PDB file of C-alpha atoms in Angstrom:
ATOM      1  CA  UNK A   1     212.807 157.808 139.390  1.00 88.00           C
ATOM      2  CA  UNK A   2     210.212 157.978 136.433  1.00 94.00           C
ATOM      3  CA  UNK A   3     206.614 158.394 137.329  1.00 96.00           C
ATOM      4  CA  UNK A   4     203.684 158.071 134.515  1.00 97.00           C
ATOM      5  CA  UNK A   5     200.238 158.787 135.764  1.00 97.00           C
ATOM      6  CA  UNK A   6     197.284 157.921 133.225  1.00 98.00           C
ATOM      7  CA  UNK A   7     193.672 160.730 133.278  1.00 97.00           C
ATOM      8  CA  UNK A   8     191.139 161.313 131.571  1.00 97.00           C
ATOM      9  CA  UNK A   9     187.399 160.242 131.394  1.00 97.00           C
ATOM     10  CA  UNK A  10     186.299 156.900 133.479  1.00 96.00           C
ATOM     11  CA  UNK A  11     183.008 156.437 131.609  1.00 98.00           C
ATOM     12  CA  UNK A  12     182.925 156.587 127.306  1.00 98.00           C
ATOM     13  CA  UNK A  13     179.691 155.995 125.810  1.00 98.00           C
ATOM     14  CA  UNK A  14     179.864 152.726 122.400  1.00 97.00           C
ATOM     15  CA  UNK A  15     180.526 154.079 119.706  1.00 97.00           C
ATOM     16  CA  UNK A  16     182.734 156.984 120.916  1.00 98.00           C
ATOM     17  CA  UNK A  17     186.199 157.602 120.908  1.00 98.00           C
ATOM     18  CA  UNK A  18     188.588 156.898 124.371  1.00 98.00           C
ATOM     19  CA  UNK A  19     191.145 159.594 125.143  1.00 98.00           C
ATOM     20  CA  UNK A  20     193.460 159.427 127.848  1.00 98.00           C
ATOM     21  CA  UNK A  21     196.769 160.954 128.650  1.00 98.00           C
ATOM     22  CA  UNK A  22     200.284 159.833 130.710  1.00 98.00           C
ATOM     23  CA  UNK A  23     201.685 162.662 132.204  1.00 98.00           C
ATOM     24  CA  UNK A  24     205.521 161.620 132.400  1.00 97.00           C
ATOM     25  CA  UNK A  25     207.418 163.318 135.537  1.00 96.00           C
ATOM     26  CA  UNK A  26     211.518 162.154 136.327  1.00 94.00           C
ATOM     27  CA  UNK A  27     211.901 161.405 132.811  1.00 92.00           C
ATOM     28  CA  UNK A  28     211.272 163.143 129.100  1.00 93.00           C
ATOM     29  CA  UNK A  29     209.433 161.920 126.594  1.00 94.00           C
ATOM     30  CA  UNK A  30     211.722 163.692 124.377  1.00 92.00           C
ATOM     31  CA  UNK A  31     214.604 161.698 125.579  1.00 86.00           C
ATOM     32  CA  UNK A  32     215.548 159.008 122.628  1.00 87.00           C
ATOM     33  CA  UNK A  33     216.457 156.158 124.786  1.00 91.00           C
ATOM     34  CA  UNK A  34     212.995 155.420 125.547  1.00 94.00           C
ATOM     35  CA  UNK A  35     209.106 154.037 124.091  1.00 96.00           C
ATOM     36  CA  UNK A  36     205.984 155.286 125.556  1.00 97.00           C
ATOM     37  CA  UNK A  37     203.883 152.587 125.539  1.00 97.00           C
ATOM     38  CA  UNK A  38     199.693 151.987 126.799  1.00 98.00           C
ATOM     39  CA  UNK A  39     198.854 148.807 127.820  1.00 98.00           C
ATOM     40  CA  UNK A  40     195.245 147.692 129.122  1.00 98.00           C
ATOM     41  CA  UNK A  41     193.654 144.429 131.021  1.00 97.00           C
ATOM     42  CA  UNK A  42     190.151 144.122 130.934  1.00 97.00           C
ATOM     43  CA  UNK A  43     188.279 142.944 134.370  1.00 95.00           C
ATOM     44  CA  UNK A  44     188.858 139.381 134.699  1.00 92.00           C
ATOM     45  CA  UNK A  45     191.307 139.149 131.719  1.00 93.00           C
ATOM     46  CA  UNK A  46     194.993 139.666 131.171  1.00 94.00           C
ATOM     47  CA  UNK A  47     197.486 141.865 130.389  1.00 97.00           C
ATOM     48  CA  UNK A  48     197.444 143.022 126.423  1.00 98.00           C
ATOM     49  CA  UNK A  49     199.667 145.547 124.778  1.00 97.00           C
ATOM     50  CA  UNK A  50     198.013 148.615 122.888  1.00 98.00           C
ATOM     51  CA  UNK A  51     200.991 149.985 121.132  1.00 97.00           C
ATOM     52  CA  UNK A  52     204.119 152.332 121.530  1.00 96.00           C
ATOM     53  CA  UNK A  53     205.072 156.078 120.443  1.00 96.00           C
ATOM     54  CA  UNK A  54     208.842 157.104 120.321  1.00 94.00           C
ATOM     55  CA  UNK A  55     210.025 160.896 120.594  1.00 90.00           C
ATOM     56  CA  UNK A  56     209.866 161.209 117.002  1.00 91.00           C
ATOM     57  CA  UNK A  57     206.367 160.432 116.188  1.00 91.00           C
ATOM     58  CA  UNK A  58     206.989 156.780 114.868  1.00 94.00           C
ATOM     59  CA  UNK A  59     204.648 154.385 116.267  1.00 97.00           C
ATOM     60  CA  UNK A  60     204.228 150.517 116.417  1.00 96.00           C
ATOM     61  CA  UNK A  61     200.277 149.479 117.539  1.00 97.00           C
ATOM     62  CA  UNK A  62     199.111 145.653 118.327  1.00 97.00           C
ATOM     63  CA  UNK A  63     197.705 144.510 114.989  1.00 97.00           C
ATOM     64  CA  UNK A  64     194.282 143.578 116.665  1.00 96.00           C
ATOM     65  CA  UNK A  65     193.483 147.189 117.993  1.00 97.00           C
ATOM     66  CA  UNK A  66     195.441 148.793 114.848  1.00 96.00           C
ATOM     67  CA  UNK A  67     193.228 150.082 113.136  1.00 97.00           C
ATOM     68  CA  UNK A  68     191.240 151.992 115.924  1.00 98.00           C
ATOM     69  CA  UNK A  69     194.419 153.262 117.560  1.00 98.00           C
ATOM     70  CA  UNK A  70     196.535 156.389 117.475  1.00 98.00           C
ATOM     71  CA  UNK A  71     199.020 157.157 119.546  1.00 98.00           C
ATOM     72  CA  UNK A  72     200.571 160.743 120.095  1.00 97.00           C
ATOM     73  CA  UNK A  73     203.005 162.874 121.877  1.00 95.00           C
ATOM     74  CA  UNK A  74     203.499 165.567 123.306  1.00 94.00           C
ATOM     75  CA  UNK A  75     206.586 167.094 124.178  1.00 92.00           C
ATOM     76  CA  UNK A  76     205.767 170.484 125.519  1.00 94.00           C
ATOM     77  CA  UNK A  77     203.611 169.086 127.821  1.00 96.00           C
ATOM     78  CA  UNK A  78     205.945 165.780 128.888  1.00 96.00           C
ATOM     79  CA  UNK A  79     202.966 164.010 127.594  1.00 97.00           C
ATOM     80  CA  UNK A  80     202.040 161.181 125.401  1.00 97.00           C
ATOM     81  CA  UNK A  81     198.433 160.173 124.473  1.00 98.00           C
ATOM     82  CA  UNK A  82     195.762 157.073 123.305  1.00 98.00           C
ATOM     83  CA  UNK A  83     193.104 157.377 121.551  1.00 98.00           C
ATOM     84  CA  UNK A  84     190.972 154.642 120.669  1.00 98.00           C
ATOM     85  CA  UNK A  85     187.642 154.786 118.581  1.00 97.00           C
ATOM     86  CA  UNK A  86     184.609 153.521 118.133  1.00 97.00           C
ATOM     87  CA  UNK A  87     184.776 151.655 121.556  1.00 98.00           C
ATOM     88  CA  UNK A  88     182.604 148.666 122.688  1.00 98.00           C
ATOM     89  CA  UNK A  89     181.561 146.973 126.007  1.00 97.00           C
ATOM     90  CA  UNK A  90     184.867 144.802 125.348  1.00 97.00           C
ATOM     91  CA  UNK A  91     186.993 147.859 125.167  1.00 98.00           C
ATOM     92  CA  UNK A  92     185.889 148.565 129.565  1.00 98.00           C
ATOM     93  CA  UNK A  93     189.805 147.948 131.106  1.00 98.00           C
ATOM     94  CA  UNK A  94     192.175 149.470 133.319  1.00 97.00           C
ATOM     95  CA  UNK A  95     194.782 151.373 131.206  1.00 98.00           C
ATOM     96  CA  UNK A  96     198.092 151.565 132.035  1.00 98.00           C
ATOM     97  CA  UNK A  97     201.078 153.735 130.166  1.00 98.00           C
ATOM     98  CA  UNK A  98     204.710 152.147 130.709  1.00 98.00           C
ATOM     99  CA  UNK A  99     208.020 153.343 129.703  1.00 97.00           C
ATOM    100  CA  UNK A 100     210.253 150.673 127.843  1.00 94.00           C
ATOM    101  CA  UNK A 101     214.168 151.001 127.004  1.00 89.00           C
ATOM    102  CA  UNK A 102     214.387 151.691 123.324  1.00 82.00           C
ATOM    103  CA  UNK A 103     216.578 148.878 123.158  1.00 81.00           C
ATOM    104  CA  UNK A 104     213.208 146.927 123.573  1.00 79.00           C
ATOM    105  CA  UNK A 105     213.748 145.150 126.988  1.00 87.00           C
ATOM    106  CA  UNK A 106     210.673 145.714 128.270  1.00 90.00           C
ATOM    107  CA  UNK A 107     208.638 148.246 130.974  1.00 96.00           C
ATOM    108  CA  UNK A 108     210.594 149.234 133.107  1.00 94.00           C
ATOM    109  CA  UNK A 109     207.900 152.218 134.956  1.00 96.00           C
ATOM    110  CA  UNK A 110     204.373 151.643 134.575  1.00 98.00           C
ATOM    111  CA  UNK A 111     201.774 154.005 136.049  1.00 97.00           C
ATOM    112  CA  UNK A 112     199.024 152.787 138.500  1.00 96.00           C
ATOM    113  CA  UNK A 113     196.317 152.870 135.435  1.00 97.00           C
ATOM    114  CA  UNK A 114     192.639 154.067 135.283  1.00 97.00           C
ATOM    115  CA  UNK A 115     189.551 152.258 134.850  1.00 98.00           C
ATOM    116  CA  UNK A 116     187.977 153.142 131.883  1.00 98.00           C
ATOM    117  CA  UNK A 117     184.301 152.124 131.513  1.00 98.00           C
ATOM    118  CA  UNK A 118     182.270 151.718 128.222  1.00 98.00           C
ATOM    119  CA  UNK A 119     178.583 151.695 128.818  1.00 97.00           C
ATOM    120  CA  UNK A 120     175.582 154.321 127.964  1.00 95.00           C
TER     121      UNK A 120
ATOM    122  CA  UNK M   1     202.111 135.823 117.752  1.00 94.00           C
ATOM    123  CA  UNK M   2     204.010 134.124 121.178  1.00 97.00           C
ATOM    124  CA  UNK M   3     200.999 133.032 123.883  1.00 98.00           C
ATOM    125  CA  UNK M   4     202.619 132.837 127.580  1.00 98.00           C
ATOM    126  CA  UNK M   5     200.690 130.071 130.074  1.00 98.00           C
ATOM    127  CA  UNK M   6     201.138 131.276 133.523  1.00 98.00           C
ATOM    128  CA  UNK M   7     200.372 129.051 136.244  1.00 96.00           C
ATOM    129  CA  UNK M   8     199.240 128.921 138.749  1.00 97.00           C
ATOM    130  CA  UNK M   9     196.545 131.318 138.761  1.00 97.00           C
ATOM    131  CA  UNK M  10     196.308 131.564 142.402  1.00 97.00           C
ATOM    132  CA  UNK M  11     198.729 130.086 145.164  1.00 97.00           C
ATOM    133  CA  UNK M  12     198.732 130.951 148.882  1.00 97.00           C
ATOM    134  CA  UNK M  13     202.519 130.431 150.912  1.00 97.00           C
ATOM    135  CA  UNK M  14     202.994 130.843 154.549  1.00 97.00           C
ATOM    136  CA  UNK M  15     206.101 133.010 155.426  1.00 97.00           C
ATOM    137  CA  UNK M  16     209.324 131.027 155.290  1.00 97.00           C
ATOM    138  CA  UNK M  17     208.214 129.185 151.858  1.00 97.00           C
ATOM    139  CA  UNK M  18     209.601 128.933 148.757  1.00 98.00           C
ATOM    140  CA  UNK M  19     206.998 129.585 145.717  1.00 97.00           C
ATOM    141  CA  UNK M  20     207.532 129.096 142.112  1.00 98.00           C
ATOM    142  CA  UNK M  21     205.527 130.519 139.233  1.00 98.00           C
ATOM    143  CA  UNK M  22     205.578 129.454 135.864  1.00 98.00           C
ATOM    144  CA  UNK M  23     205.550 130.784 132.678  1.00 98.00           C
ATOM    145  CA  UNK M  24     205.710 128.437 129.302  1.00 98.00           C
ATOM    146  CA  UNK M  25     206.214 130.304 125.730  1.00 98.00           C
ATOM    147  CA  UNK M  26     204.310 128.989 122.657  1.00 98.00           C
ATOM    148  CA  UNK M  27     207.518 130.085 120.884  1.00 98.00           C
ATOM    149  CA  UNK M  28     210.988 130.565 121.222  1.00 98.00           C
ATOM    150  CA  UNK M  29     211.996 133.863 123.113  1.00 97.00           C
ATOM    151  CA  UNK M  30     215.457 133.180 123.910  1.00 97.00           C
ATOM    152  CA  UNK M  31     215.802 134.892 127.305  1.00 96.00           C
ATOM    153  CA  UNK M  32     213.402 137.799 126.376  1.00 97.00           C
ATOM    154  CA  UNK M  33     210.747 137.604 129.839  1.00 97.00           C
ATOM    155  CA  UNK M  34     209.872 139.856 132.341  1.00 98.00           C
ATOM    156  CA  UNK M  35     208.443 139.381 135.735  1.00 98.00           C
ATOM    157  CA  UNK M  36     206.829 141.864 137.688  1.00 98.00           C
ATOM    158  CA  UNK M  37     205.010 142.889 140.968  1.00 98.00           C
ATOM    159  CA  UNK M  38     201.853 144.847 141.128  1.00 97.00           C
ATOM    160  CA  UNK M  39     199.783 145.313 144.462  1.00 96.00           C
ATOM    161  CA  UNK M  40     196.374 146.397 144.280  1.00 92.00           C
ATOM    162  CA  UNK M  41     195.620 150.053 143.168  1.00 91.00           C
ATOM    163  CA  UNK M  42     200.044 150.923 142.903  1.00 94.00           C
ATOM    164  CA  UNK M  43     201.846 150.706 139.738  1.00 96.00           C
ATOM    165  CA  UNK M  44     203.828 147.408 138.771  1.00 97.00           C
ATOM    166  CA  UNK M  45     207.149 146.926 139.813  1.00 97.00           C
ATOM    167  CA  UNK M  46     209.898 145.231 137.335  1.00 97.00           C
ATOM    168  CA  UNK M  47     211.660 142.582 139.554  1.00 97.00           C
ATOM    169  CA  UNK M  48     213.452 140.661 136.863  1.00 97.00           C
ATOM    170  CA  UNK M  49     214.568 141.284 133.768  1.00 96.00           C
ATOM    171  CA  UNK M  50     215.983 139.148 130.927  1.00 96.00           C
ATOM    172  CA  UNK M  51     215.095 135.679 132.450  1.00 97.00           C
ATOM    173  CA  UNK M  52     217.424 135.971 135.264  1.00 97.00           C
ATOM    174  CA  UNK M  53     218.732 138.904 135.960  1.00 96.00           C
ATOM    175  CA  UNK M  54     217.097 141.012 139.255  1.00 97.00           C
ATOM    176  CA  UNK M  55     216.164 144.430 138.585  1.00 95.00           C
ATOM    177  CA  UNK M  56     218.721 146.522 140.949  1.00 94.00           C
ATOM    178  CA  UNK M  57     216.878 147.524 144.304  1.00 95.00           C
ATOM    179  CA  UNK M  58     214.875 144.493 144.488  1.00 97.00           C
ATOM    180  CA  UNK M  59     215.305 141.654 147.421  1.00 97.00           C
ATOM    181  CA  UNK M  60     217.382 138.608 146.369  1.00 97.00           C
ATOM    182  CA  UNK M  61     214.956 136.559 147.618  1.00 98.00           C
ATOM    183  CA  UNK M  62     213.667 136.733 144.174  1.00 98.00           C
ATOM    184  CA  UNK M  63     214.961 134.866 141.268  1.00 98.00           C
ATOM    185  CA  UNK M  64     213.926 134.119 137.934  1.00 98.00           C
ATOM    186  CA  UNK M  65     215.026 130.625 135.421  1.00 98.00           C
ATOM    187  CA  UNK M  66     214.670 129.439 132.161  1.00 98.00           C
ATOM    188  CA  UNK M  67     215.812 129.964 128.650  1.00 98.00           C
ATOM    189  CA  UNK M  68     213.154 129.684 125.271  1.00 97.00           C
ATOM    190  CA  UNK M  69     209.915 128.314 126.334  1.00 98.00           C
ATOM    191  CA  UNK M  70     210.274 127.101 130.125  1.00 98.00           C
ATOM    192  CA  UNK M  71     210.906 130.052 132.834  1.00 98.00           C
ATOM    193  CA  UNK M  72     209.731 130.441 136.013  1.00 98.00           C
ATOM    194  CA  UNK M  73     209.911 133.237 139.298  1.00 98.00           C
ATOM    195  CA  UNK M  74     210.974 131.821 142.408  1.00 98.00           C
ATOM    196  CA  UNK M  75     210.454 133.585 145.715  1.00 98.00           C
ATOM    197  CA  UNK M  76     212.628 132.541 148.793  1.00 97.00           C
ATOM    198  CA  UNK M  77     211.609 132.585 152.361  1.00 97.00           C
ATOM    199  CA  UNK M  78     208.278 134.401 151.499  1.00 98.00           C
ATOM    200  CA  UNK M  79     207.027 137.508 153.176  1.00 97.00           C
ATOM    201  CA  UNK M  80     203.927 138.826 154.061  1.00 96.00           C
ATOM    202  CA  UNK M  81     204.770 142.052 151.695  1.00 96.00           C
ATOM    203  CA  UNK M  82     205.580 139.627 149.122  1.00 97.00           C
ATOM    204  CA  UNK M  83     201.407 139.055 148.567  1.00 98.00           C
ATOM    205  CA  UNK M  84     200.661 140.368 145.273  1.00 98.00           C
ATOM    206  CA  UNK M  85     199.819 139.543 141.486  1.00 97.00           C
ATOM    207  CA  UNK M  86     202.725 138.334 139.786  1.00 98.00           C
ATOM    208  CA  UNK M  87     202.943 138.504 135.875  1.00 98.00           C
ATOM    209  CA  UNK M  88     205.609 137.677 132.820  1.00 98.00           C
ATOM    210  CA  UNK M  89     206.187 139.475 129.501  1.00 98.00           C
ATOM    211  CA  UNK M  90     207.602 138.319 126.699  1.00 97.00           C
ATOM    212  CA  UNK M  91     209.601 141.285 124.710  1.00 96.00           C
ATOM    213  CA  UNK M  92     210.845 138.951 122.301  1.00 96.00           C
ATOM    214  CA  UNK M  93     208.773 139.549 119.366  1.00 95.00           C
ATOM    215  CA  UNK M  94     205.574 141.875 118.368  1.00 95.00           C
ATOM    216  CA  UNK M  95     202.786 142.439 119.907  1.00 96.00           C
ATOM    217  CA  UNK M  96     204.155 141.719 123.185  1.00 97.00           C
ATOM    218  CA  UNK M  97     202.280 139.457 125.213  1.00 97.00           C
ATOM    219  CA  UNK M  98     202.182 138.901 129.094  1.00 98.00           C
ATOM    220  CA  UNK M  99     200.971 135.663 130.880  1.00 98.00           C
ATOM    221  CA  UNK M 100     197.755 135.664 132.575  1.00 97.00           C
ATOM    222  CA  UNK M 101     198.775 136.704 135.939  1.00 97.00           C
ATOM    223  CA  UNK M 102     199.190 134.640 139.534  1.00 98.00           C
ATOM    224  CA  UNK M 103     197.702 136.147 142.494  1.00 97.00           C
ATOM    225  CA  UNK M 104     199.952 135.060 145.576  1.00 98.00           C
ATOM    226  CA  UNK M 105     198.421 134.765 148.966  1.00 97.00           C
ATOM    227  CA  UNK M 106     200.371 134.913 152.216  1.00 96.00           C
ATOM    228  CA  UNK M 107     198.504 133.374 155.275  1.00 93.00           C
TER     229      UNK M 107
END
């Protein structure tokens, strides 16, 4: 059974950048039959999809947070990683990494997400 | 981009019911939805994939319809572990887009 756990900082001041890490245990992130997605919902709001990373680098990102997001891996580690920059009030959510079939199906393991606060 | 409309928002069943949530597509997604279970503070849990088909491990009490734009999650004979927020995702086109949630109550 795959288990993804999200850390990293709970409180990012505007105007910074938001890092956080999935730590991928069960499962590799090296393996090719998978994406490595992040996914956040704001409090109050829905679900919305950040973006994906595949073993080899390639990535795919949610045209509305595009230009503010990268997405990396790291396969020494069993890792994967968001970064998101120049963050506002709006960008305060719970994250949540996911693993999806690469034959794009859908999540099937999501981790418990973090609560990630923007405020000074 | 596809927008889902999940309703209802919130819904409380006594055990023994029969619920059924809702999820209508803005576009056509063939049979590309999700549902899944998430309790408060655990990670979500994929109960049905593809429309229809249940996720092996997962009670058969659970069920999922619909093919384009109409689909809905039914729950059989509700149990008090079955209280939790239900939501769909549509994997049918880019960005991916999930319905606004239903929180289900169990008296």
């Amino acid at each position: 059974q795959v288990q993804l756990q999200e850390s990293g900082p709970g409180l990012v001041k505007p105007s910074e950048t938001l890092s956080l890490t999935c730590t991928v245990s069960g499962g590799s992130v090296s393996s090719g039959s998978y994406y490595w997605s992040w996914i956040r919902q704001p409090p109050g709001k829905g679900l919305e999809w950040i973006g994906y990373i595949y073993y080899s680098g390639s990535t795919n990102y949610n045209p509305s947070l595009k230009s503010r997001v990268t997405i990396s891996v790291d396969t020494s580690k069993n890792q994967f990683s968001l970064k998101l920059s120049s963050v506002t009030a709006a960008d305060t959510a719970v994250y949540y990494c996911a693993q999806e079939s690469k034959y794009g199906s859908g999540f099937n393991y999501w981790g418990q997400g973090t609560l990630v606060t923007v405020s000074s | 981009e596809t927008t889902l409309t999940q309703s209802p928002a919130f819904m409380s069943a006594t055990p023994g019911d029969k619920v059924n949530i809702s999820c209508k597509a803005s576009q056509d997604i063939d049979d590309d939805m999700n549902w899944y279970q998430q309790k408060p503070g655990e990670a979500a849990i994929f109960i049905i994939q593809e429309a229809t088909t249940l996720v092996p491990g997962i009670p058969p009490r659970f069920s999922g319809s619909g093919y384009g734009t109409d689909f809905t999650l039914t729950i059989n004979n509700i149990e008090s572990e079955d209280a939790a927020y239900y939501f769909c995702l549509q994997h049918d086109n880019f960005p991916y887009s999930f319905g606004q949630g239903t929180k289900l109550e169990i008296k």
